[in-house]
mmCIF file with all atom_site columns, C-alpha atoms in Angstrom:
data_model
loop_
_atom_site.group_PDB
_atom_site.id
_atom_site.type_symbol
_atom_site.label_atom_id
_atom_site.label_alt_id
_atom_site.label_comp_id
_atom_site.label_asym_id
_atom_site.label_entity_id
_atom_site.label_seq_id
_atom_site.pdbx_PDB_ins_code
_atom_site.Cartn_x
_atom_site.Cartn_y
_atom_site.Cartn_z
_atom_site.occupancy
_atom_site.B_iso_or_equiv
_atom_site.pdbx_formal_charge
_atom_site.auth_seq_id
_atom_site.auth_comp_id
_atom_site.auth_asym_id
_atom_site.auth_atom_id
_atom_site.pdbx_PDB_model_num
ATOM 1   C CA . LEU A 1 1   ? 43.872 -3.640  17.448 1.00 80.00 ? 1   LEU A CA 1
ATOM 2   C CA . CYS A 1 2   ? 41.720 -6.737  17.769 1.00 85.00 ? 2   CYS A CA 1
ATOM 3   C CA . GLY A 1 3   ? 38.693 -4.588  18.653 1.00 81.00 ? 3   GLY A CA 1
ATOM 4   C CA . ILE A 1 4   ? 39.232 -2.219  15.738 1.00 85.00 ? 4   ILE A CA 1
ATOM 5   C CA . LEU A 1 5   ? 39.550 -5.107  13.292 1.00 86.00 ? 5   LEU A CA 1
ATOM 6   C CA . GLN A 1 6   ? 36.449 -6.760  14.713 1.00 84.00 ? 6   GLN A CA 1
ATOM 7   C CA . ALA A 1 7   ? 34.459 -3.503  14.563 1.00 82.00 ? 7   ALA A CA 1
ATOM 8   C CA . GLN A 1 8   ? 35.465 -3.060  10.903 1.00 84.00 ? 8   GLN A CA 1
ATOM 9   C CA . GLY A 1 9   ? 34.218 -6.555  10.087 1.00 84.00 ? 9   GLY A CA 1
ATOM 10  C CA . ALA A 1 10  ? 37.664 -7.999  9.344  1.00 87.00 ? 10  ALA A CA 1
ATOM 11  C CA . PHE A 1 11  ? 36.706 -11.311 10.960 1.00 88.00 ? 11  PHE A CA 1
ATOM 12  C CA . ALA A 1 12  ? 33.113 -11.514 9.666  1.00 88.00 ? 12  ALA A CA 1
ATOM 13  C CA . GLY A 1 13  ? 33.709 -14.117 6.957  1.00 91.00 ? 13  GLY A CA 1
ATOM 14  C CA . VAL A 1 14  ? 35.581 -16.546 9.177  1.00 93.00 ? 14  VAL A CA 1
ATOM 15  C CA . ASP A 1 15  ? 33.219 -15.847 12.100 1.00 91.00 ? 15  ASP A CA 1
ATOM 16  C CA . HIS A 1 16  ? 30.171 -16.767 10.011 1.00 91.00 ? 16  HIS A CA 1
ATOM 17  C CA . ILE A 1 17  ? 31.761 -19.951 8.657  1.00 91.00 ? 17  ILE A CA 1
ATOM 18  C CA . LEU A 1 18  ? 32.880 -21.144 12.093 1.00 92.00 ? 18  LEU A CA 1
ATOM 19  C CA . MET A 1 19  ? 29.602 -20.170 13.801 1.00 91.00 ? 19  MET A CA 1
ATOM 20  C CA . ARG A 1 20  ? 27.541 -22.043 11.197 1.00 91.00 ? 20  ARG A CA 1
ATOM 21  C CA . ALA A 1 21  ? 29.837 -25.069 11.551 1.00 92.00 ? 21  ALA A CA 1
ATOM 22  C CA . ALA A 1 22  ? 29.416 -24.980 15.345 1.00 90.00 ? 22  ALA A CA 1
ATOM 23  C CA . GLY A 1 23  ? 25.642 -24.826 14.904 1.00 89.00 ? 23  GLY A CA 1
ATOM 24  C CA . ASP A 1 24  ? 25.641 -27.746 12.462 1.00 89.00 ? 24  ASP A CA 1
ATOM 25  C CA . VAL A 1 25  ? 27.767 -29.934 14.737 1.00 89.00 ? 25  VAL A CA 1
ATOM 26  C CA . ARG A 1 26  ? 25.810 -28.843 17.821 1.00 89.00 ? 26  ARG A CA 1
ATOM 27  C CA . THR A 1 27  ? 22.478 -29.901 16.321 1.00 87.00 ? 27  THR A CA 1
ATOM 28  C CA . GLY A 1 28  ? 23.972 -33.083 14.858 1.00 86.00 ? 28  GLY A CA 1
ATOM 29  C CA . VAL A 1 29  ? 26.486 -35.419 16.414 1.00 84.00 ? 29  VAL A CA 1
ATOM 30  C CA . GLY A 1 30  ? 27.467 -32.869 19.072 1.00 84.00 ? 30  GLY A CA 1
ATOM 31  C CA . GLN A 1 31  ? 24.149 -32.778 20.925 1.00 85.00 ? 31  GLN A CA 1
ATOM 32  C CA . PRO A 1 32  ? 25.492 -34.741 23.927 1.00 87.00 ? 32  PRO A CA 1
ATOM 33  C CA . LEU A 1 33  ? 28.172 -32.046 24.447 1.00 90.00 ? 33  LEU A CA 1
ATOM 34  C CA . THR A 1 34  ? 25.707 -29.195 24.883 1.00 91.00 ? 34  THR A CA 1
ATOM 35  C CA . PRO A 1 35  ? 24.829 -29.857 28.567 1.00 92.00 ? 35  PRO A CA 1
ATOM 36  C CA . PHE A 1 36  ? 28.572 -29.963 29.345 1.00 92.00 ? 36  PHE A CA 1
ATOM 37  C CA . ALA A 1 37  ? 29.077 -26.649 27.507 1.00 92.00 ? 37  ALA A CA 1
ATOM 38  C CA . ILE A 1 38  ? 26.214 -25.048 29.450 1.00 92.00 ? 38  ILE A CA 1
ATOM 39  C CA . LEU A 1 39  ? 27.536 -26.330 32.784 1.00 93.00 ? 39  LEU A CA 1
ATOM 40  C CA . LEU A 1 40  ? 31.097 -25.230 31.993 1.00 93.00 ? 40  LEU A CA 1
ATOM 41  C CA . SER A 1 41  ? 29.886 -21.802 30.923 1.00 92.00 ? 41  SER A CA 1
ATOM 42  C CA . GLN A 1 42  ? 27.772 -21.298 34.043 1.00 92.00 ? 42  GLN A CA 1
ATOM 43  C CA . ALA A 1 43  ? 30.484 -22.539 36.409 1.00 94.00 ? 43  ALA A CA 1
ATOM 44  C CA . THR A 1 44  ? 33.102 -20.192 34.952 1.00 95.00 ? 44  THR A CA 1
ATOM 45  C CA . ASP A 1 45  ? 31.100 -16.977 34.579 1.00 93.00 ? 45  ASP A CA 1
ATOM 46  C CA . VAL A 1 46  ? 31.838 -13.961 36.806 1.00 93.00 ? 46  VAL A CA 1
ATOM 47  C CA . PRO A 1 47  ? 30.063 -15.307 39.912 1.00 94.00 ? 47  PRO A CA 1
ATOM 48  C CA . GLY A 1 48  ? 31.668 -18.711 39.357 1.00 95.00 ? 48  GLY A CA 1
ATOM 49  C CA . ARG A 1 49  ? 35.157 -17.226 39.200 1.00 95.00 ? 49  ARG A CA 1
ATOM 50  C CA . LEU A 1 50  ? 34.513 -15.203 42.354 1.00 95.00 ? 50  LEU A CA 1
ATOM 51  C CA . VAL A 1 51  ? 33.320 -18.329 44.180 1.00 96.00 ? 51  VAL A CA 1
ATOM 52  C CA . MET A 1 52  ? 36.423 -20.237 43.013 1.00 95.00 ? 52  MET A CA 1
ATOM 53  C CA . LEU A 1 53  ? 38.591 -17.339 44.172 1.00 94.00 ? 53  LEU A CA 1
ATOM 54  C CA . ALA A 1 54  ? 36.928 -17.397 47.611 1.00 95.00 ? 54  ALA A CA 1
ATOM 55  C CA . LEU A 1 55  ? 37.254 -21.188 47.865 1.00 95.00 ? 55  LEU A CA 1
ATOM 56  C CA . LEU A 1 56  ? 40.970 -20.926 47.082 1.00 92.00 ? 56  LEU A CA 1
ATOM 57  C CA . ALA A 1 57  ? 41.618 -18.362 49.842 1.00 92.00 ? 57  ALA A CA 1
ATOM 58  C CA . PRO A 1 58  ? 42.205 -20.926 52.626 1.00 91.00 ? 58  PRO A CA 1
ATOM 59  C CA . LEU A 1 59  ? 44.824 -22.680 50.492 1.00 88.00 ? 59  LEU A CA 1
ATOM 60  C CA . PHE A 1 60  ? 46.782 -19.420 50.396 1.00 86.00 ? 60  PHE A CA 1
ATOM 61  C CA . ARG A 1 61  ? 46.556 -18.585 54.099 1.00 85.00 ? 61  ARG A CA 1
ATOM 62  C CA . ARG A 1 62  ? 50.364 -18.750 54.376 1.00 85.00 ? 62  ARG A CA 1
ATOM 63  C CA . CYS A 1 63  ? 50.814 -17.103 50.973 1.00 84.00 ? 63  CYS A CA 1
ATOM 64  C CA . TRP A 1 64  ? 48.243 -14.353 51.250 1.00 87.00 ? 64  TRP A CA 1
ATOM 65  C CA . ARG A 1 65  ? 50.189 -12.020 48.927 1.00 87.00 ? 65  ARG A CA 1
ATOM 66  C CA . GLN A 1 66  ? 49.840 -14.584 46.143 1.00 91.00 ? 66  GLN A CA 1
ATOM 67  C CA . TRP A 1 67  ? 46.096 -14.859 46.775 1.00 91.00 ? 67  TRP A CA 1
ATOM 68  C CA . LEU A 1 68  ? 45.787 -11.056 46.709 1.00 92.00 ? 68  LEU A CA 1
ATOM 69  C CA . TRP A 1 69  ? 47.673 -11.035 43.395 1.00 92.00 ? 69  TRP A CA 1
ATOM 70  C CA . LEU A 1 70  ? 45.308 -13.713 42.014 1.00 94.00 ? 70  LEU A CA 1
ATOM 71  C CA . ALA A 1 71  ? 42.314 -11.711 43.249 1.00 95.00 ? 71  ALA A CA 1
ATOM 72  C CA . GLY A 1 72  ? 43.720 -8.537  41.692 1.00 94.00 ? 72  GLY A CA 1
ATOM 73  C CA . VAL A 1 73  ? 44.288 -10.242 38.337 1.00 96.00 ? 73  VAL A CA 1
ATOM 74  C CA . THR A 1 74  ? 40.785 -11.749 38.412 1.00 96.00 ? 74  THR A CA 1
ATOM 75  C CA . ILE A 1 75  ? 39.027 -8.509  39.311 1.00 96.00 ? 75  ILE A CA 1
ATOM 76  C CA . THR A 1 76  ? 41.121 -6.451  36.872 1.00 96.00 ? 76  THR A CA 1
ATOM 77  C CA . ALA A 1 77  ? 40.170 -8.824  34.052 1.00 96.00 ? 77  ALA A CA 1
ATOM 78  C CA . MET A 1 78  ? 36.489 -8.514  34.923 1.00 96.00 ? 78  MET A CA 1
ATOM 79  C CA . LEU A 1 79  ? 36.541 -4.720  35.094 1.00 96.00 ? 79  LEU A CA 1
ATOM 80  C CA . LEU A 1 80  ? 38.629 -4.282  31.942 1.00 96.00 ? 80  LEU A CA 1
ATOM 81  C CA . ASN A 1 81  ? 36.353 -6.606  30.013 1.00 96.00 ? 81  ASN A CA 1
ATOM 82  C CA . MET A 1 82  ? 33.270 -4.735  31.169 1.00 95.00 ? 82  MET A CA 1
ATOM 83  C CA . GLY A 1 83  ? 34.808 -1.481  29.971 1.00 95.00 ? 83  GLY A CA 1
ATOM 84  C CA . LEU A 1 84  ? 35.811 -2.949  26.601 1.00 95.00 ? 84  LEU A CA 1
ATOM 85  C CA . LYS A 1 85  ? 32.348 -4.417  26.073 1.00 94.00 ? 85  LYS A CA 1
ATOM 86  C CA . HIS A 1 86  ? 30.807 -0.974  26.547 1.00 94.00 ? 86  HIS A CA 1
ATOM 87  C CA . LEU A 1 87  ? 33.464 0.677   24.417 1.00 94.00 ? 87  LEU A CA 1
ATOM 88  C CA . PHE A 1 88  ? 32.839 -1.598  21.422 1.00 93.00 ? 88  PHE A CA 1
ATOM 89  C CA . ALA A 1 89  ? 29.117 -2.279  22.105 1.00 89.00 ? 89  ALA A CA 1
ATOM 90  C CA . ALA A 1 90  ? 29.087 -5.250  19.720 1.00 89.00 ? 90  ALA A CA 1
ATOM 91  C CA . GLN A 1 91  ? 25.835 -7.159  19.425 1.00 89.00 ? 91  GLN A CA 1
ATOM 92  C CA . ARG A 1 92  ? 25.675 -10.890 20.040 1.00 90.00 ? 92  ARG A CA 1
ATOM 93  C CA . PRO A 1 93  ? 25.695 -13.196 17.016 1.00 90.00 ? 93  PRO A CA 1
ATOM 94  C CA . ASP A 1 94  ? 22.313 -14.252 15.705 1.00 88.00 ? 94  ASP A CA 1
ATOM 95  C CA . LEU A 1 95  ? 23.208 -17.108 13.359 1.00 85.00 ? 95  LEU A CA 1
ATOM 96  C CA . ILE A 1 96  ? 22.347 -19.932 15.759 1.00 86.00 ? 96  ILE A CA 1
ATOM 97  C CA . THR A 1 97  ? 20.086 -20.170 18.771 1.00 82.00 ? 97  THR A CA 1
ATOM 98  C CA . HIS A 1 98  ? 21.549 -18.863 22.012 1.00 85.00 ? 98  HIS A CA 1
ATOM 99  C CA . LEU A 1 99  ? 21.674 -21.617 24.614 1.00 82.00 ? 99  LEU A CA 1
ATOM 100 C CA . ASP A 1 100 ? 22.961 -19.412 27.435 1.00 84.00 ? 100 ASP A CA 1
ATOM 101 C CA . PRO A 1 101 ? 21.067 -16.279 28.490 1.00 82.00 ? 101 PRO A CA 1
ATOM 102 C CA . THR A 1 102 ? 23.227 -13.186 28.079 1.00 85.00 ? 102 THR A CA 1
ATOM 103 C CA . LEU A 1 103 ? 22.603 -9.553  28.945 1.00 83.00 ? 103 LEU A CA 1
ATOM 104 C CA . THR A 1 104 ? 25.864 -7.870  27.979 1.00 87.00 ? 104 THR A CA 1
ATOM 105 C CA . TYR A 1 105 ? 27.573 -7.031  24.722 1.00 91.00 ? 105 TYR A CA 1
ATOM 106 C CA . SER A 1 106 ? 29.482 -9.642  22.769 1.00 90.00 ? 106 SER A CA 1
ATOM 107 C CA . PHE A 1 107 ? 32.983 -8.271  22.244 1.00 91.00 ? 107 PHE A CA 1
ATOM 108 C CA . PRO A 1 108 ? 35.346 -9.320  23.719 1.00 94.00 ? 108 PRO A CA 1
ATOM 109 C CA . SER A 1 109 ? 34.262 -12.533 25.408 1.00 95.00 ? 109 SER A CA 1
ATOM 110 C CA . GLY A 1 110 ? 34.366 -12.097 29.168 1.00 94.00 ? 110 GLY A CA 1
ATOM 111 C CA . HIS A 1 111 ? 34.470 -15.858 29.658 1.00 95.00 ? 111 HIS A CA 1
ATOM 112 C CA . ALA A 1 112 ? 37.528 -16.093 27.392 1.00 97.00 ? 112 ALA A CA 1
ATOM 113 C CA . SER A 1 113 ? 39.423 -13.162 28.909 1.00 96.00 ? 113 SER A CA 1
ATOM 114 C CA . GLY A 1 114 ? 38.373 -13.701 32.514 1.00 96.00 ? 114 GLY A CA 1
ATOM 115 C CA . ASN A 1 115 ? 39.164 -17.398 32.559 1.00 97.00 ? 115 ASN A CA 1
ATOM 116 C CA . MET A 1 116 ? 42.434 -16.895 30.677 1.00 97.00 ? 116 MET A CA 1
ATOM 117 C CA . ALA A 1 117 ? 43.409 -14.418 33.396 1.00 97.00 ? 117 ALA A CA 1
ATOM 118 C CA . PHE A 1 118 ? 42.105 -16.504 36.332 1.00 97.00 ? 118 PHE A CA 1
ATOM 119 C CA . PHE A 1 119 ? 43.320 -19.969 35.326 1.00 97.00 ? 119 PHE A CA 1
ATOM 120 C CA . GLY A 1 120 ? 46.484 -18.548 33.741 1.00 96.00 ? 120 GLY A CA 1
ATOM 121 C CA . ALA A 1 121 ? 47.301 -16.697 36.971 1.00 94.00 ? 121 ALA A CA 1
ATOM 122 C CA . LEU A 1 122 ? 46.594 -19.827 38.973 1.00 94.00 ? 122 LEU A CA 1
ATOM 123 C CA . ALA A 1 123 ? 48.921 -21.822 36.698 1.00 93.00 ? 123 ALA A CA 1
ATOM 124 C CA . LEU A 1 124 ? 51.615 -19.167 37.173 1.00 91.00 ? 124 LEU A CA 1
ATOM 125 C CA . LEU A 1 125 ? 51.247 -19.485 40.940 1.00 90.00 ? 125 LEU A CA 1
ATOM 126 C CA . ILE A 1 126 ? 51.310 -23.279 40.858 1.00 87.00 ? 126 ILE A CA 1
ATOM 127 C CA . SER A 1 127 ? 54.470 -23.038 38.718 1.00 82.00 ? 127 SER A CA 1
ATOM 128 C CA . THR A 1 128 ? 54.431 -26.605 37.463 1.00 85.00 ? 128 THR A CA 1
ATOM 129 C CA . ARG A 1 129 ? 53.856 -28.202 34.110 1.00 89.00 ? 129 ARG A CA 1
ATOM 130 C CA . TRP A 1 130 ? 50.683 -29.797 35.542 1.00 90.00 ? 130 TRP A CA 1
ATOM 131 C CA . GLY A 1 131 ? 49.275 -26.379 36.326 1.00 89.00 ? 131 GLY A CA 1
ATOM 132 C CA . TRP A 1 132 ? 49.488 -25.461 32.653 1.00 91.00 ? 132 TRP A CA 1
ATOM 133 C CA . ILE A 1 133 ? 48.422 -28.925 31.435 1.00 94.00 ? 133 ILE A CA 1
ATOM 134 C CA . THR A 1 134 ? 45.229 -28.391 33.423 1.00 93.00 ? 134 THR A CA 1
ATOM 135 C CA . ALA A 1 135 ? 44.712 -24.682 32.717 1.00 95.00 ? 135 ALA A CA 1
ATOM 136 C CA . VAL A 1 136 ? 45.220 -24.598 28.939 1.00 95.00 ? 136 VAL A CA 1
ATOM 137 C CA . PRO A 1 137 ? 42.597 -27.191 27.925 1.00 96.00 ? 137 PRO A CA 1
ATOM 138 C CA . LEU A 1 138 ? 40.144 -25.701 30.425 1.00 95.00 ? 138 LEU A CA 1
ATOM 139 C CA . ILE A 1 139 ? 40.658 -22.211 28.995 1.00 96.00 ? 139 ILE A CA 1
ATOM 140 C CA . LEU A 1 140 ? 40.227 -23.568 25.445 1.00 96.00 ? 140 LEU A CA 1
ATOM 141 C CA . PHE A 1 141 ? 37.063 -25.530 26.298 1.00 95.00 ? 141 PHE A CA 1
ATOM 142 C CA . ILE A 1 142 ? 35.505 -22.525 28.041 1.00 96.00 ? 142 ILE A CA 1
ATOM 143 C CA . GLY A 1 143 ? 36.137 -20.292 25.020 1.00 95.00 ? 143 GLY A CA 1
ATOM 144 C CA . ILE A 1 144 ? 34.899 -22.877 22.535 1.00 93.00 ? 144 ILE A CA 1
ATOM 145 C CA . SER A 1 145 ? 31.776 -23.417 24.655 1.00 94.00 ? 145 SER A CA 1
ATOM 146 C CA . ARG A 1 146 ? 30.814 -19.771 24.135 1.00 94.00 ? 146 ARG A CA 1
ATOM 147 C CA . VAL A 1 147 ? 30.762 -20.231 20.357 1.00 93.00 ? 147 VAL A CA 1
ATOM 148 C CA . TRP A 1 148 ? 29.063 -23.626 20.751 1.00 91.00 ? 148 TRP A CA 1
ATOM 149 C CA . LEU A 1 149 ? 26.298 -21.992 22.793 1.00 92.00 ? 149 LEU A CA 1
ATOM 150 C CA . GLY A 1 150 ? 25.828 -19.360 20.083 1.00 91.00 ? 150 GLY A CA 1
ATOM 151 C CA . VAL A 1 151 ? 26.553 -16.333 22.259 1.00 93.00 ? 151 VAL A CA 1
ATOM 152 C CA . HIS A 1 152 ? 29.958 -15.300 20.865 1.00 93.00 ? 152 HIS A CA 1
ATOM 153 C CA . TRP A 1 153 ? 31.618 -15.015 17.513 1.00 93.00 ? 153 TRP A CA 1
ATOM 154 C CA . PRO A 1 154 ? 34.910 -16.923 17.342 1.00 95.00 ? 154 PRO A CA 1
ATOM 155 C CA . SER A 1 155 ? 36.726 -13.576 17.058 1.00 95.00 ? 155 SER A CA 1
ATOM 156 C CA . ASP A 1 156 ? 35.123 -12.454 20.353 1.00 95.00 ? 156 ASP A CA 1
ATOM 157 C CA . VAL A 1 157 ? 36.694 -15.484 22.011 1.00 96.00 ? 157 VAL A CA 1
ATOM 158 C CA . ILE A 1 158 ? 40.112 -15.188 20.363 1.00 95.00 ? 158 ILE A CA 1
ATOM 159 C CA . CYS A 1 159 ? 40.328 -11.495 21.172 1.00 95.00 ? 159 CYS A CA 1
ATOM 160 C CA . GLY A 1 160 ? 39.184 -12.276 24.728 1.00 96.00 ? 160 GLY A CA 1
ATOM 161 C CA . TRP A 1 161 ? 42.030 -14.751 25.048 1.00 97.00 ? 161 TRP A CA 1
ATOM 162 C CA . ILE A 1 162 ? 44.440 -12.093 23.778 1.00 95.00 ? 162 ILE A CA 1
ATOM 163 C CA . GLU A 1 163 ? 43.060 -9.654  26.362 1.00 96.00 ? 163 GLU A CA 1
ATOM 164 C CA . GLY A 1 164 ? 43.579 -12.260 29.105 1.00 96.00 ? 164 GLY A CA 1
ATOM 165 C CA . VAL A 1 165 ? 47.149 -12.983 28.011 1.00 96.00 ? 165 VAL A CA 1
ATOM 166 C CA . ALA A 1 166 ? 47.918 -9.246  27.999 1.00 95.00 ? 166 ALA A CA 1
ATOM 167 C CA . ILE A 1 167 ? 46.606 -8.954  31.563 1.00 96.00 ? 167 ILE A CA 1
ATOM 168 C CA . LEU A 1 168 ? 48.758 -11.919 32.622 1.00 94.00 ? 168 LEU A CA 1
ATOM 169 C CA . LEU A 1 169 ? 51.888 -10.518 30.983 1.00 94.00 ? 169 LEU A CA 1
ATOM 170 C CA . ILE A 1 170 ? 51.481 -7.184  32.734 1.00 93.00 ? 170 ILE A CA 1
ATOM 171 C CA . ALA A 1 171 ? 50.373 -8.628  36.087 1.00 93.00 ? 171 ALA A CA 1
ATOM 172 C CA . ASN A 1 172 ? 53.186 -11.154 36.163 1.00 87.00 ? 172 ASN A CA 1
ATOM 173 C CA . LYS A 1 173 ? 55.617 -8.280  36.718 1.00 86.00 ? 173 LYS A CA 1
ATOM 174 C CA . TRP A 1 174 ? 54.006 -7.774  40.161 1.00 83.00 ? 174 TRP A CA 1
ATOM 175 C CA . ARG A 1 175 ? 53.545 -11.417 41.095 1.00 78.00 ? 175 ARG A CA 1
ATOM 176 C CA . SER A 1 176 ? 54.747 -12.136 44.591 1.00 65.00 ? 176 SER A CA 1
ATOM 177 C CA . THR A 1 177 ? 56.816 -15.266 45.065 1.00 65.00 ? 177 THR A CA 1
ATOM 178 C CA . LYS A 1 178 ? 56.967 -14.781 48.835 1.00 60.00 ? 178 LYS A CA 1
ATOM 179 C CA . CYS A 1 179 ? 54.716 -16.644 51.212 1.00 58.00 ? 179 CYS A CA 1
ATOM 180 C CA . LEU A 1 180 ? 54.046 -14.668 54.376 1.00 46.00 ? 180 LEU A CA 1
#
């Protein structure tokens, strides 16, 4: 539904307003935040998530089923997003300068969906309030950074988050709580 609404331009007015506002703040008082947004975006792209997944593997050596579930969620999110990007073939916004080189389509945001799935799955595995207190702001900052850097419309990010939540809801049915 999100993709159909986006393709029909249902979000265009709000997207333009928010994108212009991000550009104004970015070139004004927000300039010091841009290097952080670039770093956050680069660290949490597809290769970054795969490196984090690999680095987490030793922590799950006694709970390998949980690590396999996390890996499955992460890879599923990446593959689904790639398919959706090609299905909708939405061009990147062009209202403000892109500060992160991109080669793929815009909709839905792979950073938003992939990191929602990865950090959300990790929070589910940690199963504490602190897991979510860490994951939620990180997920929000990553999504906002994509608009800040000019490479996604706000609706790309919001729909990416929705995609990530859907993956988590479905995957959680198969989450292993056993450590073997």
